[in-house]
Short mmCIF file of C-alpha atoms in Angstrom, two decimals:
data_model
loop_
_atom_site.label_atom_id
_atom_site.label_comp_id
_atom_site.label_asym_id
_atom_site.label_seq_id
_atom_site.Cartn_x
_atom_site.Cartn_y
_atom_site.Cartn_z
CA UNK A 25 12.89 3.47 -1.36
CA UNK A 26 12.37 4.71 -4.78
CA UNK A 27 12.77 8.43 -5.04
CA UNK A 28 9.33 8.34 -7.43
CA UNK A 29 7.83 6.73 -4.29
CA UNK A 30 9.48 8.94 -1.32
CA UNK A 31 7.82 11.82 -3.69
CA UNK A 32 4.34 10.16 -3.23
CA UNK A 33 4.36 10.34 0.82
CA UNK A 34 1.71 12.04 2.26
CA UNK A 35 1.65 13.05 6.11
CA UNK A 36 -0.85 10.88 8.33
CA UNK A 37 -1.28 13.56 10.55
CA UNK A 38 -5.01 14.72 11.47
CA UNK A 39 -4.88 17.93 9.22
CA UNK A 40 -5.51 18.69 5.62
CA UNK A 41 -3.63 16.11 3.49
CA UNK A 42 -0.13 17.20 2.82
CA UNK A 43 3.08 16.01 0.92
CA UNK A 44 5.75 15.49 2.95
CA UNK A 45 9.09 16.99 2.16
CA UNK A 46 11.89 14.69 1.66
CA UNK A 47 15.51 15.69 2.88
CA UNK A 48 18.08 12.95 1.09
CA UNK A 49 21.23 12.50 2.66
CA UNK A 50 22.43 9.22 0.98
CA UNK A 51 20.65 7.79 -2.52
CA UNK A 52 22.14 4.89 -4.64
CA UNK A 53 20.71 5.08 -8.11
CA UNK A 54 17.10 5.98 -7.81
CA UNK A 55 17.13 4.60 -4.25
CA UNK A 56 16.46 6.67 -1.05
CA UNK A 57 19.09 5.27 1.27
CA UNK A 58 18.96 7.77 4.48
CA UNK A 59 17.38 11.33 5.00
CA UNK A 60 14.11 12.27 6.36
CA UNK A 61 10.38 13.03 5.42
CA UNK A 62 8.89 16.10 6.93
CA UNK A 63 5.40 17.94 7.51
CA UNK A 64 5.66 21.41 7.06
CA UNK A 65 2.12 21.71 8.73
CA UNK A 66 2.54 19.84 11.90
CA UNK A 67 6.57 19.48 12.04
CA UNK A 68 6.61 15.41 12.03
CA UNK A 69 10.13 14.23 10.67
CA UNK A 70 10.26 10.41 9.87
CA UNK A 71 13.48 9.40 9.28
CA UNK A 72 14.63 6.88 6.30
CA UNK A 73 17.06 4.39 7.80
CA UNK A 74 18.97 1.71 5.43
CA UNK A 75 16.02 2.70 2.67
CA UNK A 76 13.20 2.09 5.54
CA UNK A 77 10.64 4.67 6.38
CA UNK A 78 10.45 4.48 10.45
CA UNK A 79 7.66 6.09 12.46
CA UNK A 80 8.14 6.01 16.01
CA UNK A 81 5.38 4.46 17.81
CA UNK A 82 4.97 0.76 17.55
CA UNK A 83 2.31 -0.76 15.25
CA UNK A 84 -0.98 -1.10 16.99
CA UNK A 85 -2.45 -4.61 17.39
CA UNK A 86 -5.25 -5.28 14.83
CA UNK A 87 -8.66 -4.33 15.84
CA UNK A 88 -9.82 -7.56 16.80
CA UNK A 89 -10.94 -9.82 19.65
CA UNK A 90 -9.69 -12.99 20.93
CA UNK A 91 -10.34 -16.05 18.72
CA UNK A 92 -11.50 -14.02 15.99
CA UNK A 93 -9.87 -12.97 12.35
CA UNK A 94 -7.01 -11.79 14.22
CA UNK A 95 -6.02 -15.35 15.14
CA UNK A 96 -6.98 -16.78 12.32
CA UNK A 97 -4.61 -14.42 10.59
CA UNK A 98 -1.61 -16.09 12.71
CA UNK A 99 -2.52 -19.59 11.90
CA UNK A 100 -3.40 -19.62 8.46
CA UNK A 101 -0.72 -21.12 5.64
CA UNK A 102 1.53 -18.22 3.98
CA UNK A 103 -0.08 -17.07 1.18
CA UNK A 104 0.65 -18.86 -2.08
CA UNK A 105 2.88 -16.54 -4.55
CA UNK A 106 1.46 -18.07 -7.76
CA UNK A 107 -1.79 -17.76 -6.80
CA UNK A 108 -1.68 -14.02 -5.28
CA UNK A 109 0.24 -12.63 -8.66
CA UNK A 110 -2.90 -13.21 -11.04
CA UNK A 111 -5.35 -12.36 -8.52
CA UNK A 112 -3.37 -9.00 -8.02
CA UNK A 113 -3.36 -8.91 -12.02
CA UNK A 114 0.07 -8.34 -12.25
CA UNK A 115 0.70 -8.94 -16.19
CA UNK A 116 3.45 -6.17 -16.91
CA UNK A 117 6.32 -5.13 -14.68
CA UNK A 118 5.26 -1.47 -13.63
CA UNK A 119 3.72 0.77 -10.62
CA UNK A 120 3.73 -0.56 -6.73
CA UNK A 121 1.55 -3.27 -4.60
CA UNK A 122 0.95 -2.48 -0.75
CA UNK A 123 1.73 -5.77 1.21
CA UNK A 124 0.62 -6.32 4.71
CA UNK A 125 0.66 -8.95 7.36
CA UNK A 126 1.54 -12.25 6.06
CA UNK A 127 1.65 -10.93 2.75
CA UNK A 128 4.83 -9.20 3.48
CA UNK A 129 6.70 -12.28 3.31
CA UNK A 130 6.11 -11.99 -0.74
CA UNK A 131 7.67 -9.06 -1.19
CA UNK A 132 10.96 -10.11 -2.49
CA UNK A 133 9.80 -12.91 -4.54
CA UNK A 134 6.67 -11.06 -5.88
CA UNK A 135 9.06 -8.21 -7.01
CA UNK A 136 11.45 -10.51 -8.46
CA UNK A 137 9.01 -12.54 -10.45
CA UNK A 138 7.11 -9.68 -11.74
CA UNK A 139 9.45 -6.71 -11.51
CA UNK A 140 6.78 -4.82 -9.97
CA UNK A 141 7.98 -2.89 -6.46
CA UNK A 142 6.78 -3.42 -3.41
CA UNK A 143 5.94 -1.42 0.14
CA UNK A 144 5.40 -3.34 2.99
CA UNK A 145 3.42 -2.30 5.98
CA UNK A 146 2.82 -3.93 9.02
CA UNK A 147 5.00 -6.85 8.09
CA UNK A 148 6.80 -8.83 10.50
CA UNK A 149 9.64 -9.35 9.92
CA UNK A 150 10.14 -6.15 7.54
CA UNK A 151 12.31 -7.30 4.22
CA UNK A 152 15.68 -5.76 3.82
CA UNK A 153 15.30 -2.78 1.31
CA UNK A 154 16.68 -3.03 -2.45
CA UNK A 155 15.55 -1.09 -5.65
CA UNK A 156 12.17 -3.02 -5.64
CA UNK A 157 11.27 -3.77 -1.76
CA UNK A 158 10.94 -1.26 0.98
CA UNK A 159 9.03 -1.24 4.13
CA UNK A 160 7.21 1.37 6.26
CA UNK A 161 7.66 0.75 9.79
CA UNK A 162 5.93 1.98 12.95
CA UNK A 163 2.50 3.17 13.50
CA UNK A 164 0.95 5.85 11.05
CA UNK A 165 -2.51 7.05 11.67
CA UNK A 166 -3.37 6.23 7.97
CA UNK A 167 -1.54 5.09 5.17
CA UNK A 168 1.09 7.39 4.60
CA UNK A 169 1.19 7.67 0.78
CA UNK A 170 -0.99 10.16 -1.85
CA UNK A 171 -4.48 8.90 -3.36
CA UNK A 172 -3.95 6.33 -6.04
CA UNK A 173 0.10 5.38 -5.28
CA UNK A 174 -0.81 1.67 -5.54
CA UNK A 175 -2.04 -0.46 -8.41
CA UNK A 176 -3.15 -3.09 -5.94
CA UNK A 177 -2.60 -4.57 -2.52
CA UNK A 178 -2.82 -7.94 -0.50
CA UNK A 179 -3.45 -7.77 3.08
CA UNK A 180 -4.49 -9.87 6.24
CA UNK A 181 -6.53 -9.18 9.22
CA UNK A 182 -3.56 -8.12 11.02
CA UNK A 183 -4.11 -4.58 9.38
CA UNK A 184 -5.64 -2.19 11.76
CA UNK A 185 -9.20 -0.87 11.01
CA UNK A 186 -8.03 2.66 10.28
CA UNK A 187 -5.49 1.38 7.89
CA UNK A 188 -8.34 -0.83 6.04
CA UNK A 189 -10.87 1.85 6.15
CA UNK A 190 -8.09 4.10 4.28
CA UNK A 191 -6.83 1.10 1.96
CA UNK A 192 -9.15 2.15 -1.37
CA UNK A 193 -8.08 5.93 -1.17
CA UNK A 194 -4.10 4.70 -2.03
CA UNK A 195 -5.30 2.03 -4.64
CA UNK A 196 -5.55 3.11 -8.22
CA UNK A 197 -9.32 2.92 -9.85
CA UNK A 198 -9.89 -0.57 -10.62
CA UNK A 199 -6.98 -1.70 -9.19
CA UNK A 200 -6.85 -5.27 -7.30
CA UNK A 201 -7.09 -5.64 -3.45
CA UNK A 202 -6.41 -9.33 -2.39
CA UNK A 203 -7.14 -10.20 1.33
CA UNK A 204 -7.84 -12.98 3.75
CA UNK A 205 -11.23 -14.01 3.69
CA UNK A 206 -11.88 -13.32 7.14
CA UNK A 207 -11.30 -9.44 6.34
CA UNK A 208 -13.84 -7.36 6.14
CA UNK A 209 -13.80 -5.39 2.70
CA UNK A 210 -13.82 -1.41 3.33
CA UNK A 211 -16.11 0.75 1.28
CA UNK A 212 -14.78 1.75 -1.88
CA UNK A 213 -13.99 -1.70 -3.06
CA UNK A 214 -16.45 -4.11 -5.37
CA UNK A 215 -15.98 -8.01 -4.42
CA UNK A 216 -14.98 -9.73 -7.37
CA UNK A 217 -14.86 -13.46 -6.36
CA UNK A 218 -13.78 -15.03 -3.07
CA UNK A 219 -13.21 -18.62 -1.81
CA UNK A 220 -12.59 -20.42 1.84
CA UNK A 221 -9.13 -18.72 2.03
CA UNK A 222 -9.09 -15.29 0.16
CA UNK A 223 -11.33 -12.85 -1.55
CA UNK A 224 -10.08 -10.35 -4.72
CA UNK A 225 -11.89 -7.02 -5.00
CA UNK A 226 -11.78 -3.89 -7.51
CA UNK A 227 -11.25 -0.18 -6.33
CA UNK A 228 -14.48 1.64 -7.51
CA UNK A 229 -13.88 3.45 -10.56
CA UNK A 230 -14.56 7.16 -9.81
CA UNK A 231 -14.72 10.32 -11.36
CA UNK A 232 -16.53 13.20 -12.79
CA UNK A 233 -18.78 14.06 -15.52
CA UNK A 234 -17.51 16.51 -18.39
CA UNK A 235 -20.37 17.86 -20.96
CA UNK A 236 -19.31 17.55 -24.49
CA UNK A 237 -22.62 19.53 -25.98
CA UNK A 238 -25.23 17.73 -28.08
CA UNK A 239 -26.17 15.38 -25.52
CA UNK A 240 -22.61 13.92 -25.17
CA UNK A 241 -20.61 13.50 -22.19
CA UNK A 242 -17.44 11.75 -21.47
CA UNK A 243 -16.22 9.65 -17.70
CA UNK A 244 -12.99 11.37 -16.62
CA UNK A 245 -11.30 9.68 -13.66
CA UNK A 246 -10.75 12.34 -10.70
#
């Protein structure tokens, strides 16, 4: 995992939002290859192994019933890289995207084509780690990153409902989310378009109003 992303890790435990403290044992250039991330509140420790962050529990199954969206996610064709890149608005090589489920297969080619780094969550199999691609393995209760970490995300119906509900929090204001058509968009996203394969939405812009005097005001991002 890139060192700048490791600095944005947040404990997924059921307590006040708390950054994880990272102890590096092996680094390569700007990549963390081995070490631990620990929470000063609940004392959870999560190891980095070969650049991947490894929670111990097995990933839970998606919260869907038989014959529903979960089955569709396993039978749908693989996502189209040339379609997903423009839908996510990846016109410049900056920031990081979150990929889950079948979209995890796009991690390496997407990073190579755009220069944008990718974090894979609930991908099977997880891609090998390099300077642009990393996986979070296991079953965190929430997405273990601070608010606004990702410029966008692409997900399918295999993402558990708790992580789906948490998704808007980790997307920057105005950032894009692409999802399989069977996924129900969580609050905090404004749908922009859809077809029978996918929908694309933007993270709602949130901010505070700052009074400037003489009746003028300015919207400032939170």
